[in-house]
Amino acid sequence: MAQYTRVSGSVGLITLQSPPVNALSAAVRQGIVDLMQRALSEPEVKSVVICGQNGIFCGGADIKEFGGQMSGPPLIPMIHAIEAASKPVVAAIEGIALGGGLELALGCHYRIAHSKARVGLPEVTLGLLPGAGGSQRLPRLIGVPAALDLITTGRHVTAAEALKFGLVDQITDHNTVNVAVKFAQRVADQPLDARRISTHPCLCPSDVAVLFEEVMQRVRRTARGAIAPIACVQAVRAAATLPYNQGMERERELMATLFTSGQARALQYFFFAQRAVGRWSMPSGARWDTSKPRPVHKAAVIGLGTMGRGITVALAQAGFSVVAVETQEKQLMEAKQAISGMLERGAKRRGVAPALDKINYGRNIQSVADVDLVIEAVFEDMALKKKVFQQLSAVCKPSTFLCSNTSGLDIDQLACQTRNPELVVGMHFFAPAHVMKLLEVVYGPKSSPLAVATAMQLGKKIGKVSVAVGNCRGFVGNRMLKPYLEQALFLLEEGATPEFVDQVLEEFGFAMGVFRMSDLSGLDVGWKVRLADGLAMPDPTMGQPTRLRQGRRYSPLGDLLCEQGRFGQKTGRGWYQYDKPGSQVAKPDPWLHSFLDEYRARHALVAHRIDHQEVLERCLYSMINEGFRILEDGIAAGPEDIDVIYVFGYSWPRHRGGPMFYAATVGLNKVLERLEHYYQAHPDVPSLQPCHLLRKLVASGSPPIQKWREVIKKVRSQL
Ligand SMILES: CC(C)(COP(=O)(O)OP(=O)(O)OC[C@H]1O[C@@H](n2cnc3c(N)ncnc32)[C@H](O)[C@@H]1OP(=O)(O)O)[C@@H](O)C(=O)NCCC(=O)NCCSC(=O)CC(=O)CCCCCCCCCCCCC(=O)O
Ligand SMILES: NC(=O)C1=CN([C@@H]2O[C@H](COP(=O)(O)OP(=O)(O)OC[C@H]3O[C@@H](n4cnc5c(N)ncnc54)[C@H](O)[C@@H]3O)[C@@H](O)[C@H]2O)C=CC1
């Protein structure tokens, strides 16, 4: 909807009204069309101001409408009509002008923005391009290089930056609508021809062809298979090389391709999934909207290794006072230096002062007595963690929340060491903890809704996307990683090379294939866990490793590499070789290939030809199958939780929506059929056995992903 008022006698004020972000729904578009006609037909009205209610100009097209039949007046002619109007139209931009919202403002003759407003064309993040003239008007207004930057990244810019670009005409600290109304009165009689952006020539640098070539190469390199960034470059190239009308036609063609692509659907699903995870629930029925968090002012981090350092930086940067405890003197010194460096670099990037004074370092756990929340990040060793939780419980205030950054140990066992087990949760960060967006908040059987709500809120305050998950080995992310890694190893045993497996996964869109990823995180990490589990022991009777452990197929390949001191990048050797320890450039290693040949010969394994399809299906479908088990067990409340975890924590390509959305795209019956096929071929691999929920969903006609929760509920109620 939109509302019309006449202000100061001669200005028609059109206010967009569609909470929460004044998106351009069919009703809003209809309102704008009708009210523009009214303003133009009233002789007393000399100029028009368009603004949005509640201090928000416009969040763009209504993304919910994209999934269905579009109705109402189309955006492009609406914006053209505004630009062609005979009376000046001024956009009064408060809050945000994003996507179609900014395109609407670009159709206006003038733009006045509040100093705190942000503007941008984020369509690329939804798998689209600015398809309501934005790709053609923006380069004409601010030049090709700046337009390419904004349109291909989708980044939001501040009002100050927008003014520098010439994207807005004026910024104000006062009431933007009042300023815009006064402005509209001043320009009421001024000629409009020069204010119609579509009539401007496109501002191109002399080496524009080279620029497009460079940008296209960069975009292709970073897009990981996403098509929208490429279409965005093509659309801006059309603005630079074609007359406006032909450019608009090209924009329409490109938009039509994107609009109906699976990628746009995946990215739009993911937009809502990110917001859905904030509405968490626990099997007990506790929920985000009925569980109040307690404020946290002062926090502590125990253990300043890789993770503790990043967590300390994340907390300090968000303004929390932090007590940082490390028992080893040498580690403490190194950590202080590393944390100060991270804070200084971060502050420089953001143009603020480094939050060095927010942190108090110490070697004694007694120094955390008065904090509101502790995050433990000591070695992944249950006995050590239990001891630390006993100490914390004795030292801290009774109300202190005690959290563990464990990658997958039982939160309940830690809670049992404390006086107040209801205040214990997992806060599982991802490395590097001050950079990675994901936080798994893990509730055990004794965790209270208060503790979950507090950890979720803390995550939000430090800029994380937090997902509440249940307690099980590996939680959601690492539990699903296990069958994925396992399949990758089996594929090596059966004839594949690490290079081939990685190439297939990287072509799919992962930032790194599974073996390059293992080399980066360190092969020793998983080895220690397998040793602790009694899995990575050489067979005592044979004197050499066997391929069956604890009743199921097991690949000791990773253990054998670790026994040779090949821990990955840190030792300069792993699944690949590196020039020196710490180097990041992975090169194929002839030693590894001979090692694999010898291994296969020793175990009488005949290498067979493995193709792309087999690598993808075995790695991804086994992981997806585990995802369904996680849903069935109630460890994740819905598929969105899993998808958000995989995109933000494991570099799953966002334009494929996440593993569960991908399964829905491929077709659940196909996933089931292929799992059945592989399970038949490998009956000693239980992770390939299709789980009950997957079968149930297929039997229920493979409902759309938005309906899975209903089937999950039924399956769980029958357990
Ligand atoms: C706006 C934000 C920055 C606010 O952030 P924050 O305050 O943190 O709140 P949130 O929790 O994010 O959001 C609150 C609430 O609002 C919902 N919401 C937000 N934005 C939208 C929106 N645009 N639409 C719908 N709903 C929205 C959000 O989901 C939350 O609700 P909840 O999910 O219930 O919790 C932030 O929200 C944000 O960044 N929003 C997105 C902004 C954005 O990306 N805008 C761009 C939208 S795309 C666009 O504008 C494109 C166009 O306009 C072009 C359209 C052209 C159409 C032409 C079609 C041609 C098709 C050709 C096909 C031809 C086929 C053929 O030829 O046959
Ligand atoms: N490294 C990674 O990528 C990730 C690790 N994790 C988890 O985070 C935790 C920490 O892992 P990392 O930082 O990699 O380990 P790390 O080995 O780099 O650091 C652990 C630190 O804890 C210190 N420490 C040990 N006992 C202590 C005590 N009683 N009091 C104070 N400090 C103590 C050690 O001296 C060391 O500096 C583990 O539980 C791990 O599973 C979670 C996510 C990712």
mmCIF file of N, CA, C and O in Angstrom, residues 510-537:
data_model
loop_
_atom_site.group_PDB
_atom_site.id
_atom_site.type_symbol
_atom_site.label_atom_id
_atom_site.label_comp_id
_atom_site.label_asym_id
_atom_site.label_seq_id
_atom_site.Cartn_x
_atom_site.Cartn_y
_atom_site.Cartn_z
ATOM 1 N N PHE A 510 32.343 -26.072 -4.084
ATOM 2 C CA PHE A 510 33.031 -25.941 -2.789
ATOM 3 C C PHE A 510 34.273 -25.075 -2.980
ATOM 4 O O PHE A 510 34.952 -25.180 -4.012
ATOM 5 N N ALA A 511 34.580 -24.255 -1.963
ATOM 6 C CA ALA A 511 35.782 -23.421 -2.064
ATOM 7 C C ALA A 511 37.020 -24.310 -2.150
ATOM 8 O O ALA A 511 37.989 -23.982 -2.828
ATOM 9 N N MET A 512 36.979 -25.444 -1.475
ATOM 10 C CA MET A 512 38.102 -26.390 -1.483
ATOM 11 C C MET A 512 37.571 -27.800 -1.501
ATOM 12 O O MET A 512 36.589 -28.098 -0.809
ATOM 13 N N GLY A 513 38.247 -28.657 -2.247
ATOM 14 C CA GLY A 513 37.878 -30.069 -2.210
ATOM 15 C C GLY A 513 38.233 -30.656 -0.856
ATOM 16 O O GLY A 513 38.938 -30.036 -0.052
ATOM 17 N N VAL A 514 37.762 -31.879 -0.637
ATOM 18 C CA VAL A 514 37.881 -32.481 0.682
ATOM 19 C C VAL A 514 39.343 -32.701 1.089
ATOM 20 O O VAL A 514 39.712 -32.536 2.258
ATOM 21 N N PHE A 515 40.204 -33.022 0.133
ATOM 22 C CA PHE A 515 41.593 -33.312 0.517
ATOM 23 C C PHE A 515 42.393 -32.027 0.741
ATOM 24 O O PHE A 515 43.204 -31.963 1.663
ATOM 25 N N ARG A 516 42.160 -31.022 -0.097
ATOM 26 C CA ARG A 516 42.845 -29.740 0.152
ATOM 27 C C ARG A 516 42.393 -29.172 1.504
ATOM 28 O O ARG A 516 43.156 -28.583 2.248
ATOM 29 N N MET A 517 41.120 -29.364 1.784
ATOM 30 C CA MET A 517 40.549 -28.902 3.050
ATOM 31 C C MET A 517 41.207 -29.626 4.241
ATOM 32 O O MET A 517 41.572 -29.003 5.236
ATOM 33 N N SER A 518 41.369 -30.953 4.115
ATOM 34 C CA SER A 518 42.003 -31.717 5.202
ATOM 35 C C SER A 518 43.437 -31.253 5.399
ATOM 36 O O SER A 518 43.899 -31.133 6.540
ATOM 37 N N ASP A 519 44.144 -31.000 4.298
ATOM 38 C CA ASP A 519 45.523 -30.515 4.423
ATOM 39 C C ASP A 519 45.565 -29.177 5.141
ATOM 40 O O ASP A 519 46.477 -28.911 5.922
ATOM 41 N N LEU A 520 44.575 -28.335 4.881
ATOM 42 C CA LEU A 520 44.543 -27.023 5.530
ATOM 43 C C LEU A 520 44.253 -27.168 7.022
ATOM 44 O O LEU A 520 44.929 -26.575 7.864
ATOM 45 N N SER A 521 43.243 -27.959 7.373
ATOM 46 C CA SER A 521 42.902 -28.030 8.813
ATOM 47 C C SER A 521 43.846 -28.941 9.593
ATOM 48 O O SER A 521 43.913 -28.839 10.814
ATOM 49 N N GLY A 522 44.587 -29.805 8.917
ATOM 50 C CA GLY A 522 45.547 -30.658 9.634
ATOM 51 C C GLY A 522 45.005 -32.067 9.769
ATOM 52 O O GLY A 522 43.970 -32.271 10.421
ATOM 53 N N LEU A 523 45.714 -33.016 9.185
ATOM 54 C CA LEU A 523 45.241 -34.408 9.229
ATOM 55 C C LEU A 523 45.303 -34.981 10.643
ATOM 56 O O LEU A 523 44.597 -35.916 10.981
ATOM 57 N N ASP A 524 46.175 -34.408 11.460
ATOM 58 C CA ASP A 524 46.358 -34.921 12.825
ATOM 59 C C ASP A 524 45.119 -34.712 13.696
ATOM 60 O O ASP A 524 44.899 -35.454 14.655
ATOM 61 N N VAL A 525 44.292 -33.705 13.339
ATOM 62 C CA VAL A 525 43.114 -33.407 14.180
ATOM 63 C C VAL A 525 42.190 -34.625 14.216
ATOM 64 O O VAL A 525 41.848 -35.139 15.289
ATOM 65 N N GLY A 526 41.827 -35.120 13.040
ATOM 66 C CA GLY A 526 40.940 -36.284 12.964
ATOM 67 C C GLY A 526 41.628 -37.541 13.483
ATOM 68 O O GLY A 526 40.997 -38.416 14.077
ATOM 69 N N TRP A 527 42.921 -37.631 13.247
ATOM 70 C CA TRP A 527 43.692 -38.814 13.681
ATOM 71 C C TRP A 527 43.604 -38.977 15.200
ATOM 72 O O TRP A 527 43.363 -40.066 15.711
ATOM 73 N N LYS A 528 43.786 -37.826 15.908
ATOM 74 C CA LYS A 528 43.728 -37.881 17.377
ATOM 75 C C LYS A 528 42.363 -38.402 17.830
ATOM 76 O O LYS A 528 42.257 -39.193 18.761
ATOM 77 N N VAL A 529 41.318 -37.914 17.153
ATOM 78 C CA VAL A 529 39.962 -38.345 17.527
ATOM 79 C C VAL A 529 39.817 -39.848 17.270
ATOM 80 O O VAL A 529 39.300 -40.594 18.111
ATOM 81 N N ARG A 530 40.335 -40.324 16.121
ATOM 82 C CA ARG A 530 40.191 -41.752 15.798
ATOM 83 C C ARG A 530 41.019 -42.612 16.756
ATOM 84 O O ARG A 530 40.620 -43.709 17.121
ATOM 85 N N LEU A 531 42.171 -42.073 17.171
ATOM 86 C CA LEU A 531 42.979 -42.806 18.152
ATOM 87 C C LEU A 531 42.221 -42.930 19.467
ATOM 88 O O LEU A 531 42.130 -44.010 20.060
ATOM 89 N N ALA A 532 41.625 -41.789 19.886
ATOM 90 C CA ALA A 532 40.874 -41.793 21.144
ATOM 91 C C ALA A 532 39.688 -42.752 21.062
ATOM 92 O O ALA A 532 39.299 -43.364 22.059
ATOM 93 N N ASP A 533 39.134 -42.896 19.870
ATOM 94 C CA ASP A 533 37.978 -43.796 19.683
ATOM 95 C C ASP A 533 38.401 -45.246 19.507
ATOM 96 O O ASP A 533 37.551 -46.122 19.301
ATOM 97 N N GLY A 534 39.690 -45.491 19.500
ATOM 98 C CA GLY A 534 40.175 -46.860 19.297
ATOM 99 C C GLY A 534 40.046 -47.323 17.860
ATOM 100 O O GLY A 534 40.099 -48.519 17.575
ATOM 101 N N LEU A 535 39.865 -46.379 16.916
ATOM 102 C CA LEU A 535 39.709 -46.755 15.511
ATOM 103 C C LEU A 535 41.054 -46.803 14.790
ATOM 104 O O LEU A 535 41.281 -47.658 13.942
ATOM 105 N N ALA A 536 41.913 -45.864 15.126
ATOM 106 C CA ALA A 536 43.142 -45.707 14.345
ATOM 107 C C ALA A 536 44.277 -46.581 14.857
ATOM 108 O O ALA A 536 45.434 -46.212 14.781
ATOM 109 N N MET A 537 43.931 -47.743 15.389
ATOM 110 C CA MET A 537 44.977 -48.643 15.880
ATOM 111 C C MET A 537 45.337 -49.639 14.788
ATOM 112 O O MET A 537 44.455 -50.248 14.194
#
